[in-house]
mmCIF file of C-alpha atoms in Angstrom:
data_model
loop_
_atom_site.group_PDB
_atom_site.id
_atom_site.type_symbol
_atom_site.label_atom_id
_atom_site.label_comp_id
_atom_site.label_asym_id
_atom_site.label_seq_id
_atom_site.Cartn_x
_atom_site.Cartn_y
_atom_site.Cartn_z
ATOM 1 C CA UNK A 1 -231.873 27.459 48.433
ATOM 2 C CA UNK A 2 -235.011 26.212 46.692
ATOM 3 C CA UNK A 3 -234.368 23.299 44.402
ATOM 4 C CA UNK A 4 -236.801 22.589 41.598
ATOM 5 C CA UNK A 5 -236.227 19.547 39.406
ATOM 6 C CA UNK A 6 -238.161 18.932 36.204
ATOM 7 C CA UNK A 7 -238.350 15.754 34.175
ATOM 8 C CA UNK A 8 -239.480 17.051 30.828
ATOM 9 C CA UNK A 9 -241.464 15.340 28.122
ATOM 10 C CA UNK A 10 -240.907 18.285 25.817
ATOM 11 C CA UNK A 11 -237.629 19.915 24.879
ATOM 12 C CA UNK A 12 -238.225 23.609 25.439
ATOM 13 C CA UNK A 13 -238.766 25.263 28.789
ATOM 14 C CA UNK A 14 -239.171 28.999 29.126
ATOM 15 C CA UNK A 15 -239.855 31.134 32.151
ATOM 16 C CA UNK A 16 -241.571 34.500 31.803
ATOM 17 C CA UNK A 17 -242.652 37.220 34.184
ATOM 18 C CA UNK A 18 -246.418 37.803 34.128
ATOM 19 C CA UNK A 19 -247.558 40.800 32.086
ATOM 20 C CA UNK A 20 -247.898 44.014 34.015
ATOM 21 C CA UNK A 21 -245.135 43.207 36.477
ATOM 22 C CA UNK A 22 -241.531 44.305 36.481
ATOM 23 C CA UNK A 23 -239.379 41.424 37.668
ATOM 24 C CA UNK A 24 -235.660 40.869 37.913
ATOM 25 C CA UNK A 25 -234.527 37.675 36.262
ATOM 26 C CA UNK A 26 -232.475 35.098 38.115
ATOM 27 C CA UNK A 27 -230.861 32.498 35.871
ATOM 28 C CA UNK A 28 -230.749 28.837 36.742
ATOM 29 C CA UNK A 29 -228.312 28.062 39.578
ATOM 30 C CA UNK A 30 -227.647 31.721 40.353
ATOM 31 C CA UNK A 31 -228.298 33.269 43.744
ATOM 32 C CA UNK A 32 -231.085 35.726 44.388
ATOM 33 C CA UNK A 33 -229.141 38.698 45.741
ATOM 34 C CA UNK A 34 -231.966 41.115 46.513
ATOM 35 C CA UNK A 35 -233.475 40.639 49.938
ATOM 36 C CA UNK A 36 -236.503 42.769 49.080
ATOM 37 C CA UNK A 37 -238.105 42.701 45.685
ATOM 38 C CA UNK A 38 -239.831 40.441 43.224
ATOM 39 C CA UNK A 39 -238.046 38.226 40.777
ATOM 40 C CA UNK A 40 -238.711 35.338 38.485
ATOM 41 C CA UNK A 41 -236.711 32.276 37.537
ATOM 42 C CA UNK A 42 -235.965 31.137 34.059
ATOM 43 C CA UNK A 43 -234.012 28.642 32.070
ATOM 44 C CA UNK A 44 -233.853 27.293 28.564
ATOM 45 C CA UNK A 45 -232.716 23.752 27.986
ATOM 46 C CA UNK A 46 -232.553 21.196 25.221
ATOM 47 C CA UNK A 47 -231.982 18.423 27.751
ATOM 48 C CA UNK A 48 -234.647 16.081 29.087
ATOM 49 C CA UNK A 49 -233.713 16.691 32.716
ATOM 50 C CA UNK A 50 -232.906 20.040 34.249
ATOM 51 C CA UNK A 51 -232.079 20.852 37.851
ATOM 52 C CA UNK A 52 -232.189 24.445 39.046
ATOM 53 C CA UNK A 53 -231.556 25.986 42.440
ATOM 54 C CA UNK A 54 -231.984 29.487 43.796
ATOM 55 C CA UNK A 55 -231.051 31.022 47.130
ATOM 56 C CA UNK A 56 -233.514 33.030 49.216
ATOM 57 C CA UNK A 57 -232.536 35.408 51.986
ATOM 58 C CA UNK A 58 -235.176 36.003 54.676
ATOM 59 C CA UNK A 59 -235.656 39.690 55.555
ATOM 60 C CA UNK A 60 -235.624 38.924 59.282
ATOM 61 C CA UNK A 61 -234.905 35.969 61.507
ATOM 62 C CA UNK A 62 -237.637 35.418 64.064
ATOM 63 C CA UNK A 63 -239.289 32.399 65.668
ATOM 64 C CA UNK A 64 -242.657 33.901 64.697
ATOM 65 C CA UNK A 65 -241.974 34.164 60.975
ATOM 66 C CA UNK A 66 -243.083 31.164 58.943
ATOM 67 C CA UNK A 67 -241.192 30.265 55.777
ATOM 68 C CA UNK A 68 -243.738 29.051 53.223
ATOM 69 C CA UNK A 69 -243.645 27.921 49.622
ATOM 70 C CA UNK A 70 -246.977 28.465 47.836
ATOM 71 C CA UNK A 71 -247.469 26.452 44.650
ATOM 72 C CA UNK A 72 -250.264 26.958 42.118
ATOM 73 C CA UNK A 73 -250.503 24.378 39.373
ATOM 74 C CA UNK A 74 -252.239 25.288 36.128
ATOM 75 C CA UNK A 75 -252.488 22.159 33.997
ATOM 76 C CA UNK A 76 -252.710 22.061 30.247
ATOM 77 C CA UNK A 77 -253.630 18.653 28.892
ATOM 78 C CA UNK A 78 -254.141 18.180 25.171
ATOM 79 C CA UNK A 79 -255.125 14.923 23.517
ATOM 80 C CA UNK A 80 -255.418 11.402 24.835
ATOM 81 C CA UNK A 81 -251.785 10.403 24.262
ATOM 82 C CA UNK A 82 -250.175 12.978 26.520
ATOM 83 C CA UNK A 83 -250.100 12.291 30.234
ATOM 84 C CA UNK A 84 -251.521 14.988 32.514
ATOM 85 C CA UNK A 85 -248.940 17.114 34.338
ATOM 86 C CA UNK A 86 -247.979 15.826 37.771
ATOM 87 C CA UNK A 87 -246.161 17.510 40.655
ATOM 88 C CA UNK A 88 -244.577 15.532 43.492
ATOM 89 C CA UNK A 89 -243.998 17.132 46.891
ATOM 90 C CA UNK A 90 -241.021 16.166 49.074
ATOM 91 C CA UNK A 91 -243.241 13.912 51.210
ATOM 92 C CA UNK A 92 -244.324 11.932 48.131
ATOM 93 C CA UNK A 93 -247.768 13.533 47.777
ATOM 94 C CA UNK A 94 -248.778 13.630 44.107
ATOM 95 C CA UNK A 95 -250.889 16.304 42.427
ATOM 96 C CA UNK A 96 -252.259 15.865 38.922
ATOM 97 C CA UNK A 97 -254.073 18.442 36.839
ATOM 98 C CA UNK A 98 -255.712 17.563 33.546
ATOM 99 C CA UNK A 99 -258.200 20.360 32.926
ATOM 100 C CA UNK A 100 -257.785 22.590 29.889
ATOM 101 C CA UNK A 101 -258.812 25.718 31.790
ATOM 102 C CA UNK A 102 -259.095 25.618 35.550
ATOM 103 C CA UNK A 103 -260.837 28.332 37.544
ATOM 104 C CA UNK A 104 -259.421 26.941 40.755
ATOM 105 C CA UNK A 105 -256.105 25.187 40.117
ATOM 106 C CA UNK A 106 -254.546 22.806 42.628
ATOM 107 C CA UNK A 107 -252.764 24.864 45.237
ATOM 108 C CA UNK A 108 -250.641 23.780 48.170
ATOM 109 C CA UNK A 109 -248.423 25.273 50.853
ATOM 110 C CA UNK A 110 -245.182 23.793 52.122
ATOM 111 C CA UNK A 111 -243.985 25.245 55.392
ATOM 112 C CA UNK A 112 -240.567 24.964 56.930
ATOM 113 C CA UNK A 113 -241.434 23.978 60.474
ATOM 114 C CA UNK A 114 -244.262 23.476 62.931
ATOM 115 C CA UNK A 115 -242.496 25.451 65.665
ATOM 116 C CA UNK A 116 -243.915 28.887 64.852
ATOM 117 C CA UNK A 117 -247.152 30.278 66.200
ATOM 118 C CA UNK A 118 -248.760 30.187 62.739
ATOM 119 C CA UNK A 119 -251.946 28.189 62.687
ATOM 120 C CA UNK A 120 -253.092 26.368 59.566
ATOM 121 C CA UNK A 121 -255.987 28.819 59.319
ATOM 122 C CA UNK A 122 -253.573 31.784 59.305
ATOM 123 C CA UNK A 123 -251.532 30.188 56.545
ATOM 124 C CA UNK A 124 -254.592 29.409 54.426
ATOM 125 C CA UNK A 125 -255.245 33.140 54.078
ATOM 126 C CA UNK A 126 -252.506 33.130 51.436
ATOM 127 C CA UNK A 127 -253.875 30.281 49.351
ATOM 128 C CA UNK A 128 -255.549 30.254 45.949
ATOM 129 C CA UNK A 129 -258.647 28.339 47.034
ATOM 130 C CA UNK A 130 -260.287 26.812 50.089
ATOM 131 C CA UNK A 131 -258.884 23.332 49.529
ATOM 132 C CA UNK A 132 -255.255 24.206 50.094
ATOM 133 C CA UNK A 133 -253.058 21.512 51.538
ATOM 134 C CA UNK A 134 -250.701 22.787 54.225
ATOM 135 C CA UNK A 135 -247.870 20.415 54.986
ATOM 136 C CA UNK A 136 -244.481 20.538 56.633
ATOM 137 C CA UNK A 137 -241.482 19.837 54.455
ATOM 138 C CA UNK A 138 -238.841 17.754 56.211
ATOM 139 C CA UNK A 139 -236.495 18.921 53.499
ATOM 140 C CA UNK A 140 -235.831 22.630 53.540
ATOM 141 C CA UNK A 141 -235.456 24.211 51.208
ATOM 142 C CA UNK A 142 -237.990 21.849 49.652
ATOM 143 C CA UNK A 143 -237.416 19.981 46.426
ATOM 144 C CA UNK A 144 -240.307 19.699 44.001
ATOM 145 C CA UNK A 145 -240.365 17.238 41.131
ATOM 146 C CA UNK A 146 -242.644 17.622 38.132
ATOM 147 C CA UNK A 147 -243.350 15.482 35.094
ATOM 148 C CA UNK A 148 -245.237 17.144 32.277
ATOM 149 C CA UNK A 149 -245.639 17.856 28.627
ATOM 150 C CA UNK A 150 -247.187 21.272 29.092
ATOM 151 C CA UNK A 151 -247.780 23.010 32.401
ATOM 152 C CA UNK A 152 -247.708 26.314 34.219
ATOM 153 C CA UNK A 153 -246.404 26.365 37.775
ATOM 154 C CA UNK A 154 -246.634 29.484 39.882
ATOM 155 C CA UNK A 155 -244.321 29.471 42.890
ATOM 156 C CA UNK A 156 -244.486 31.983 45.708
ATOM 157 C CA UNK A 157 -241.911 32.094 48.476
ATOM 158 C CA UNK A 158 -243.358 33.880 51.513
ATOM 159 C CA UNK A 159 -242.130 34.972 54.906
ATOM 160 C CA UNK A 160 -245.299 35.311 56.974
ATOM 161 C CA UNK A 161 -245.410 36.986 60.398
ATOM 162 C CA UNK A 162 -247.420 34.895 62.845
ATOM 163 C CA UNK A 163 -248.971 36.299 65.996
ATOM 164 C CA UNK A 164 -250.407 34.132 68.752
ATOM 165 C CA UNK A 165 -253.214 36.499 69.699
ATOM 166 C CA UNK A 166 -255.885 37.529 67.212
ATOM 167 C CA UNK A 167 -254.040 39.886 64.880
ATOM 168 C CA UNK A 168 -255.448 42.906 63.134
ATOM 169 C CA UNK A 169 -256.448 42.303 59.548
ATOM 170 C CA UNK A 170 -253.674 44.314 57.918
ATOM 171 C CA UNK A 171 -251.031 42.540 59.999
ATOM 172 C CA UNK A 172 -251.831 39.043 58.790
ATOM 173 C CA UNK A 173 -253.022 39.599 55.247
ATOM 174 C CA UNK A 174 -249.709 40.957 53.991
ATOM 175 C CA UNK A 175 -246.618 38.773 54.081
ATOM 176 C CA UNK A 176 -243.363 40.519 54.908
ATOM 177 C CA UNK A 177 -241.801 39.431 51.657
ATOM 178 C CA UNK A 178 -242.940 37.448 48.695
ATOM 179 C CA UNK A 179 -241.346 36.279 45.509
ATOM 180 C CA UNK A 180 -243.394 34.883 42.673
ATOM 181 C CA UNK A 181 -242.285 32.682 39.852
ATOM 182 C CA UNK A 182 -244.583 31.865 37.014
ATOM 183 C CA UNK A 183 -243.208 29.064 34.890
ATOM 184 C CA UNK A 184 -244.626 28.537 31.406
ATOM 185 C CA UNK A 185 -243.539 25.256 29.910
ATOM 186 C CA UNK A 186 -244.324 24.609 26.267
#
């Protein structure tokens, strides 16, 4: 179960699927019941604090499959009175984004364990830029905290096959399963 907690500075939070994609919606605190397929998460709340959890079912259990959470952070910062959006990882690392339009948003990977054969270089093939932080989450599923007035978070949950020898290109570049969530917060 992935737990995402948001401390909101605004009152309305909406979650939409990106245009051009057909996603199945999973409401807050409901389980994701499809092992294969894309879905998005959504909730609407008038409360200042909202806690949502979703369950993920891996397609296969293998010591050479890395469980990874990929997070893209698109910050929207308007005016001098509003604080820039901030995301906190389970290990306390803080990411802040305050650019109106970012060509290369902050992007980071959280992986479940260091016991697979996945190297950091293999994992970085799934990132959004070359500066991706790859870290191990002692808490799994990870919990992410965010404080913001206006932000877009894109979450991808991947199950990546890792091979010790040099794999062929099509083997590594496609994760077994991925789920994307694009969260638009107004």
